Coordinates of C-alpha atoms in Angstrom, one line a residue:
M863 CA 0.2 0.0 -0.4
E864 CA 1.7 3.5 -1.4
T865 CA 0.4 6.1 -2.2
G866 CA -0.8 6.3 -6.2
K867 CA -3.4 6.8 -8.9
A868 CA -4.8 3.2 -7.2
P869 CA -7.2 3.2 -4.7
Y870 CA -5.2 2.4 -1.6
G871 CA -2.1 2.5 -4.2
L872 CA -2.8 -1.3 -4.9
I873 CA -0.4 -3.5 -7.2
P874 CA -2.2 -6.2 -8.3
D875 CA 0.1 -8.4 -9.2
G876 CA 3.4 -6.9 -7.2
A877 CA 6.8 -7.8 -5.9
L878 CA 8.7 -6.8 -3.0
A879 CA 12.6 -6.9 -2.3
I880 CA 14.2 -6.5 1.4
K881 CA 17.9 -5.7 2.0
D882 CA 19.5 -5.0 5.3
G883 CA 15.7 -4.4 6.6
M884 CA 14.6 -2.1 4.0
I885 CA 12.5 -1.8 1.4
A886 CA 14.6 -2.4 -1.7
F887 CA 12.3 -2.3 -4.6
C888 CA 8.2 -2.3 -4.3
G889 CA 6.1 -2.0 -7.3
P890 CA 4.9 -4.5 -10.6
K891 CA 6.4 -7.8 -10.5
A892 CA 7.1 -7.5 -14.4
E893 CA 9.2 -4.3 -13.3
L894 CA 11.4 -6.5 -10.7
P895 CA 15.2 -5.7 -11.5
D896 CA 16.6 -8.7 -12.5
D897 CA 19.5 -8.1 -10.3
Y898 CA 16.8 -9.5 -7.5
H899 CA 15.7 -12.4 -9.5
D900 CA 18.3 -14.9 -7.9
W901 CA 17.3 -13.6 -4.8
P902 CA 15.4 -16.0 -1.9
C903 CA 11.8 -15.7 -3.2
R904 CA 8.6 -16.1 -1.1
D905 CA 5.4 -16.7 -2.5
V906 CA 2.0 -15.4 -0.5
D907 CA -0.2 -16.8 -2.5
G908 CA -2.3 -13.9 -3.5
A909 CA -2.3 -12.7 0.1
L910 CA -2.1 -8.9 0.5
L911 CA 0.6 -7.0 1.9
T912 CA 0.1 -3.2 3.8
P913 CA 2.8 -1.8 5.8
A914 CA 2.7 -3.3 9.5
L915 CA -0.3 -1.1 11.9
I916 CA 1.2 1.0 14.2
D917 CA -1.0 1.9 17.1
C918 CA -0.2 5.7 17.8
H919 CA -1.7 6.8 21.1
T920 CA -1.9 4.1 24.3
H921 CA -1.7 4.0 28.1
I922 CA -0.7 -0.2 28.1
V923 CA 1.0 0.2 31.1
F924 CA -1.0 0.5 34.7
G925 CA -1.7 -1.3 37.5
G926 CA -5.1 -2.9 38.3
N927 CA -8.3 -2.7 36.1
R928 CA -11.3 -1.0 36.2
A929 CA -13.8 -3.7 35.3
R930 CA -16.3 -2.9 38.7
E931 CA -16.6 0.8 37.4
F932 CA -17.5 -0.2 33.7
E933 CA -20.2 -2.5 35.8
M934 CA -21.5 0.2 38.1
R935 CA -22.0 2.6 35.5
L936 CA -24.2 0.4 33.8
E937 CA -26.4 0.1 37.2
G938 CA -26.4 3.8 37.0
A939 CA -23.5 5.0 39.2
S940 CA -22.8 8.6 38.3
Y941 CA -19.1 9.3 37.4
E942 CA -19.4 11.2 41.2
E943 CA -20.5 8.3 42.5
I944 CA -17.5 6.3 41.7
A945 CA -14.9 8.5 42.4
R946 CA -16.1 8.9 45.9
A947 CA -16.1 5.3 46.1
G948 CA -12.3 5.3 45.4
G949 CA -13.0 4.8 41.4
G950 CA -11.7 6.9 38.3
I951 CA -8.2 7.5 37.5
V952 CA -7.7 7.3 41.3
S953 CA -8.1 3.8 41.6
T954 CA -5.6 3.5 38.6
V955 CA -3.1 5.7 40.3
T956 CA -3.4 3.7 43.4
A957 CA -2.7 0.6 42.1
T958 CA 0.1 1.5 39.6
R959 CA 2.1 3.1 42.2
A960 CA 1.4 0.2 44.5
A961 CA 2.5 -1.9 41.3
S962 CA 6.3 -3.2 41.2
E963 CA 8.3 -3.0 37.6
A964 CA 8.1 -6.7 37.3
E965 CA 4.3 -6.7 37.7
L966 CA 3.2 -3.5 35.5
L967 CA 5.4 -5.2 33.2
A968 CA 3.7 -8.5 33.5
S969 CA 0.5 -6.9 32.8
A970 CA 1.2 -5.0 30.2
L971 CA 2.7 -8.1 28.2
P972 CA -0.8 -9.7 27.3
R973 CA -2.5 -6.6 26.1
V974 CA 0.7 -5.9 23.9
D975 CA 0.6 -9.6 22.4
T976 CA -2.7 -8.7 21.6
L977 CA -1.7 -5.9 19.2
I978 CA 1.6 -8.0 17.8
A979 CA -0.5 -10.9 17.1
E980 CA -3.1 -8.3 14.2
G981 CA 0.3 -6.9 12.7
V982 CA 1.6 -4.0 14.8
T983 CA 5.5 -3.7 14.8
T984 CA 5.4 0.3 16.4
L985 CA 3.6 1.0 19.8
E986 CA 3.4 4.2 21.6
I987 CA 3.0 4.1 25.5
K988 CA 2.3 6.9 27.7
S989 CA 3.0 7.7 31.4
G990 CA 0.4 9.5 33.5
Y991 CA -1.3 6.9 35.8
G992 CA 1.8 7.5 38.5
L993 CA 1.8 11.1 39.0
D994 CA 4.7 11.2 41.3
I995 CA 7.9 11.3 40.5
E996 CA 9.3 7.8 41.1
S997 CA 5.7 6.2 39.5
E998 CA 5.7 8.1 36.5
L999 CA 9.7 7.2 35.6
K1000 CA 8.8 3.5 36.4
M1001 CA 6.3 3.6 33.8
L1002 CA 8.3 4.9 31.6
R1003 CA 10.9 2.7 32.2
V1004 CA 8.5 -0.7 31.7
A1005 CA 7.9 1.1 28.6
R1006 CA 11.4 0.6 27.5
R1007 CA 11.4 -2.6 28.8
I1008 CA 8.3 -3.8 26.6
A1009 CA 10.8 -3.2 23.9
T1010 CA 13.0 -5.6 25.1
E1011 CA 11.0 -8.3 26.0
R1012 CA 8.8 -8.3 22.4
D1013 CA 9.5 -7.6 18.8
V1014 CA 8.4 -4.5 18.8
C1015 CA 9.5 -0.5 18.5
V1016 CA 8.0 1.8 21.3
R1017 CA 8.1 5.3 21.0
T1018 CA 7.4 6.7 25.2
S1019 CA 5.6 9.9 26.0
Y1020 CA 5.8 11.6 29.5
L1021 CA 2.3 12.2 30.5
G1022 CA 3.1 13.6 33.9
A1023 CA 0.1 16.3 33.0
H1024 CA -2.5 13.8 32.8
A1025 CA -4.5 14.6 36.1
I1026 CA -4.0 16.3 39.4
P1027 CA -3.3 13.6 42.1
A1028 CA -5.6 13.9 45.4
D1029 CA -2.6 15.3 47.6
Y1030 CA -2.4 18.1 45.4
K1031 CA -6.3 18.8 44.9
G1032 CA -7.0 22.2 44.1
K1033 CA -3.1 23.0 43.3
P1034 CA -2.3 22.5 40.1
E1035 CA 0.1 25.2 39.6
L1036 CA 2.2 23.0 42.5
Y1037 CA 1.5 20.1 41.2
L1038 CA 3.6 21.3 38.0
D1039 CA 6.2 22.4 40.1
E1040 CA 6.9 19.6 42.5
V1041 CA 6.2 16.5 40.5
C1042 CA 5.2 17.1 37.1
L1043 CA 8.1 19.4 35.8
P1044 CA 10.9 17.7 37.9
A1045 CA 10.0 14.1 37.0
L1046 CA 10.0 15.3 33.5
K1047 CA 13.7 16.5 33.8
K1048 CA 14.6 13.2 35.4
A1049 CA 12.8 11.2 33.0
H1050 CA 14.9 12.9 30.0
D1051 CA 17.8 12.9 32.5
E1052 CA 17.5 8.8 32.3
G1053 CA 16.7 8.8 28.3
L1054 CA 13.0 7.4 29.2
V1055 CA 11.2 9.9 27.5
D1056 CA 10.9 10.2 23.5
A1057 CA 7.8 12.9 23.6
V1058 CA 5.6 15.4 26.0
D1059 CA 2.1 14.8 26.3
G1060 CA -0.5 16.7 28.4
F1061 CA -5.0 16.8 29.1
C1062 CA -6.0 20.0 28.6
E1063 CA -9.3 20.3 29.7
G1064 CA -11.4 21.8 32.7
I1065 CA -11.3 18.3 34.8
A1066 CA -7.1 18.5 33.8
F1067 CA -5.0 21.2 32.7
S1068 CA -5.6 24.7 31.5
P1069 CA -3.7 25.9 28.4
A1070 CA -1.9 28.1 30.5
Q1071 CA -0.7 25.4 32.4
I1072 CA -0.1 23.2 29.2
A1073 CA 1.8 25.7 28.1
R1074 CA 4.4 25.6 31.1
V1075 CA 5.0 21.8 30.4
F1076 CA 5.5 22.4 26.7
D1077 CA 8.1 25.2 27.5
K1078 CA 10.0 22.8 29.6
A1079 CA 9.8 20.2 26.8
K1080 CA 11.3 22.8 24.2
A1081 CA 13.9 23.6 26.3
L1082 CA 14.7 19.5 26.9
G1083 CA 14.5 19.6 22.8
L1084 CA 11.3 16.9 23.0
P1085 CA 8.9 17.2 20.8
V1086 CA 4.7 17.7 22.1
K1087 CA 1.4 15.9 21.4
L1088 CA -1.9 17.0 23.5
H1089 CA -4.9 15.4 24.7
A1090 CA -7.2 18.1 23.3
E1091 CA -11.1 19.2 22.8
Q1092 CA -12.5 15.8 24.3
L1093 CA -14.7 16.9 26.4
S1094 CA -14.8 20.9 25.3
N1095 CA -13.2 23.1 23.4
L1096 CA -10.2 25.5 25.7
G1097 CA -8.0 25.6 22.6
G1098 CA -5.8 23.2 23.1
A1099 CA -5.3 22.1 19.3
A1100 CA -4.5 25.7 18.7
L1101 CA -2.0 25.9 21.8
A1102 CA -0.5 22.4 20.6
A1103 CA -0.3 23.9 16.9
R1104 CA 1.9 26.7 17.9
Y1105 CA 4.4 24.6 19.7
G1106 CA 4.6 22.3 16.1
A1107 CA 3.0 19.6 18.0
L1108 CA 3.5 15.9 16.6
S1109 CA -0.7 15.2 17.4
S1110 CA -3.5 16.6 18.5
D1111 CA -5.6 13.5 20.2
H1112 CA -9.3 13.2 20.5
L1113 CA -10.8 16.3 19.1
E1114 CA -14.6 15.7 19.7
H1115 CA -15.1 18.9 20.3
L1116 CA -12.9 21.1 17.9
D1117 CA -13.5 23.6 15.5
E1118 CA -12.8 25.1 12.1
A1119 CA -10.1 27.6 14.1
G1120 CA -8.2 24.7 15.7
V1121 CA -8.4 22.8 12.1
L1122 CA -6.8 25.8 10.1
A1123 CA -4.3 25.9 13.2
M1124 CA -3.4 22.3 13.2
A1125 CA -3.2 22.4 9.0
E1126 CA -0.6 25.2 8.9
A1127 CA 1.6 23.3 11.9
G1128 CA 1.5 19.7 10.1
T1129 CA -0.1 18.3 13.2
V1130 CA -1.6 14.8 12.9
A1131 CA -5.0 14.5 14.1
V1132 CA -6.0 11.2 16.1
L1133 CA -8.5 10.0 16.2
L1134 CA -9.8 7.7 19.4
P1135 CA -13.0 5.8 18.9
G1136 CA -12.3 3.4 21.6
A1137 CA -12.8 6.1 24.1
F1138 CA -15.9 8.1 21.9
Y1139 CA -17.8 4.1 22.1
T1140 CA -16.9 3.5 25.7
L1141 CA -18.4 6.8 26.7
R1142 CA -20.9 7.0 24.8
E1143 CA -20.5 10.2 23.3
T1144 CA -22.5 11.8 20.6
Q1145 CA -20.1 14.6 19.3
S1146 CA -17.7 13.1 16.5
P1147 CA -14.7 15.0 15.8
P1148 CA -14.8 17.3 12.5
V1149 CA -13.8 14.5 10.3
D1150 CA -15.3 16.5 7.2
L1151 CA -13.2 19.9 8.4
L1152 CA -10.2 17.9 8.8
R1153 CA -10.5 16.4 5.2
K1154 CA -11.4 19.8 4.0
H1155 CA -7.9 21.4 5.3
D1156 CA -6.0 18.8 4.1
V1157 CA -5.4 17.6 7.9
P1158 CA -3.4 14.0 7.9
M1159 CA -6.1 11.8 10.2
A1160 CA -4.4 8.8 12.6
I1161 CA -6.3 6.5 14.8
S1162 CA -5.4 4.3 17.9
T1163 CA -7.1 2.5 19.9
D1164 CA -6.4 4.6 23.4
C1165 CA -5.6 1.7 25.2
N1166 CA -6.4 2.4 29.0
P1167 CA -8.1 0.7 32.0
G1168 CA -11.4 3.5 32.1
T1169 CA -12.3 4.9 28.7
S1170 CA -10.9 2.4 26.0
P1171 CA -10.0 -0.8 27.5
L1172 CA -9.4 -1.7 24.2
T1173 CA -6.4 -3.7 22.5
S1174 CA -7.7 -4.4 19.0
L1175 CA -6.4 -1.9 16.0
L1176 CA -8.3 -3.8 13.5
L1177 CA -11.7 -3.4 16.0
T1178 CA -10.2 0.3 16.0
I1179 CA -10.3 0.4 11.8
N1180 CA -13.8 -0.8 12.2
M1181 CA -14.8 1.6 14.7
A1182 CA -13.2 4.6 12.6
C1183 CA -15.4 3.6 9.6
T1184 CA -18.5 3.1 11.6
L1185 CA -18.4 5.8 14.4
F1186 CA -16.9 8.3 12.4
R1187 CA -17.5 8.2 8.4
L1188 CA -14.2 7.6 7.8
T1189 CA -13.4 5.7 4.4
P1190 CA -11.6 2.3 4.9
E1191 CA -8.8 3.8 2.8
E1192 CA -8.5 6.9 5.5
A1193 CA -9.0 4.1 8.2
L1194 CA -6.0 2.1 7.0
L1195 CA -4.1 5.4 6.1
G1196 CA -4.8 6.3 9.6
A1197 CA -3.0 3.2 11.5
T1198 CA -0.3 3.2 9.4
R1199 CA 1.4 5.9 7.8
N1200 CA -0.5 9.2 9.3
A1201 CA 0.2 7.1 12.5
A1202 CA 3.6 7.1 12.2
K1203 CA 3.5 10.9 11.3
A1204 CA 1.9 11.2 14.6
L1205 CA 5.1 9.5 16.2
G1206 CA 7.3 11.7 14.1
F1207 CA 8.6 8.5 11.9
T1208 CA 9.3 9.4 9.1
D1209 CA 11.1 5.7 7.5
R1210 CA 8.0 3.6 7.6
G1211 CA 4.2 3.5 7.5
I1212 CA 4.0 2.8 3.6
L1213 CA 5.6 0.4 1.7
A1214 CA 8.1 2.1 -0.8
E1215 CA 12.1 1.8 -1.7
G1216 CA 14.1 3.1 1.2
K1217 CA 11.5 2.8 4.1
R1218 CA 11.9 0.0 7.1
A1219 CA 10.8 -3.2 6.2
D1220 CA 7.8 -3.4 8.5
I1221 CA 5.2 -5.2 7.1
A1222 CA 1.6 -7.3 7.3
I1223 CA 0.4 -9.5 5.4
W1224 CA -3.0 -10.4 5.2
D1225 CA -5.0 -13.6 3.6
I1226 CA -7.3 -11.2 2.4
S1227 CA -7.8 -10.2 -1.3
H1228 CA -8.7 -6.6 -0.8
P1229 CA -8.0 -3.6 1.9
A1230 CA -11.7 -3.0 2.7
A1231 CA -11.4 -6.3 4.3
L1232 CA -9.6 -4.8 7.2
A1233 CA -12.2 -2.4 8.1
Y1234 CA -15.5 -4.7 7.0
R1235 CA -14.5 -7.9 9.3
I1236 CA -15.4 -7.2 13.1
G1237 CA -13.9 -9.6 15.9
F1238 CA -11.6 -11.4 13.2
N1239 CA -8.2 -11.4 12.4
P1240 CA -6.9 -12.0 8.9
L1241 CA -3.2 -11.7 9.8
K1242 CA -0.6 -14.2 7.9
D1243 CA 2.6 -12.9 8.6
R1244 CA 4.0 -10.3 10.1
I1245 CA 7.9 -8.9 9.3
R1246 CA 9.6 -6.4 11.2
G1247 CA 12.4 -5.1 9.8
G1248 CA 12.5 -7.4 7.0
A1249 CA 12.8 -10.5 10.0

């Protein structure tokens, strides 16, 4: 799947050559250079090749689970009642702080394995459930370890500005001063962080507070991204765009001014249908505006214990089509080329000469089948770096 004149960039009788983990040729079989004809060859029997999938927004490292809260909501409990009972993000923070690195790793790996089994080769993982210095560092260390325990590339995002912990209730500036910003510096010093994220929302941090975090990120030479316009429109996406953000994510309440700012900055819109579905939201992201202004759209599982306990990027592709009305081609681009861009990668996400040989081989005849089937995994093989 490379951008071209045909839908999906499809090449009906194609060939792909790999050398030193990179794609050396991708095109019609009839145009394969003579030099490659005596190379070891694999016939995939008419299977479909696409770029390997990329999950560009996850909170996959966390302690505990919130299944009981899910049940309580269905029984009629309000968000406030659940919080008073010790639920919500407070319960995840408590469980994450109490868990050892080994315990966090053991609980995260089955979730990672599920994504790998669907053709994922690149994965973003955020902190943000520790909310104290050592626990935030602990989460990032576990995220780094996942890349050594499994055959997957991990990009880490520091999300210290995710929520205000109970011990700093009503004191967000003090939390930034004493925890969030010092933890970011320590994470950078230990080589644990690839990007910096935040949650700009009335229940989290204001644009001015997020700007403080982004100023620190820029001083450290780290790119930024932002949870923005999920529940209201505080102008977070436009703020992120002013900092040249890699992505703004969620975006249900994004307006045209925010879209224009993202378009000018080249910021990717990451759409998260799992959270929209779980929270039973009714306002969809402004997909038509994003199309109108050529803002690239990525999609992701947003795997987390509370609002998107989703570990299937294939189901996410279907949800993006059914809930947000993306076309199957847009959804597939959202889990490949545009997801790569949302993480700052230029070497993957498409099948083209000079790109990494990260490839998914599917037992289907047309890419639309990836969006069409629900609860079915047609992956035949997964290649990462040519292996």
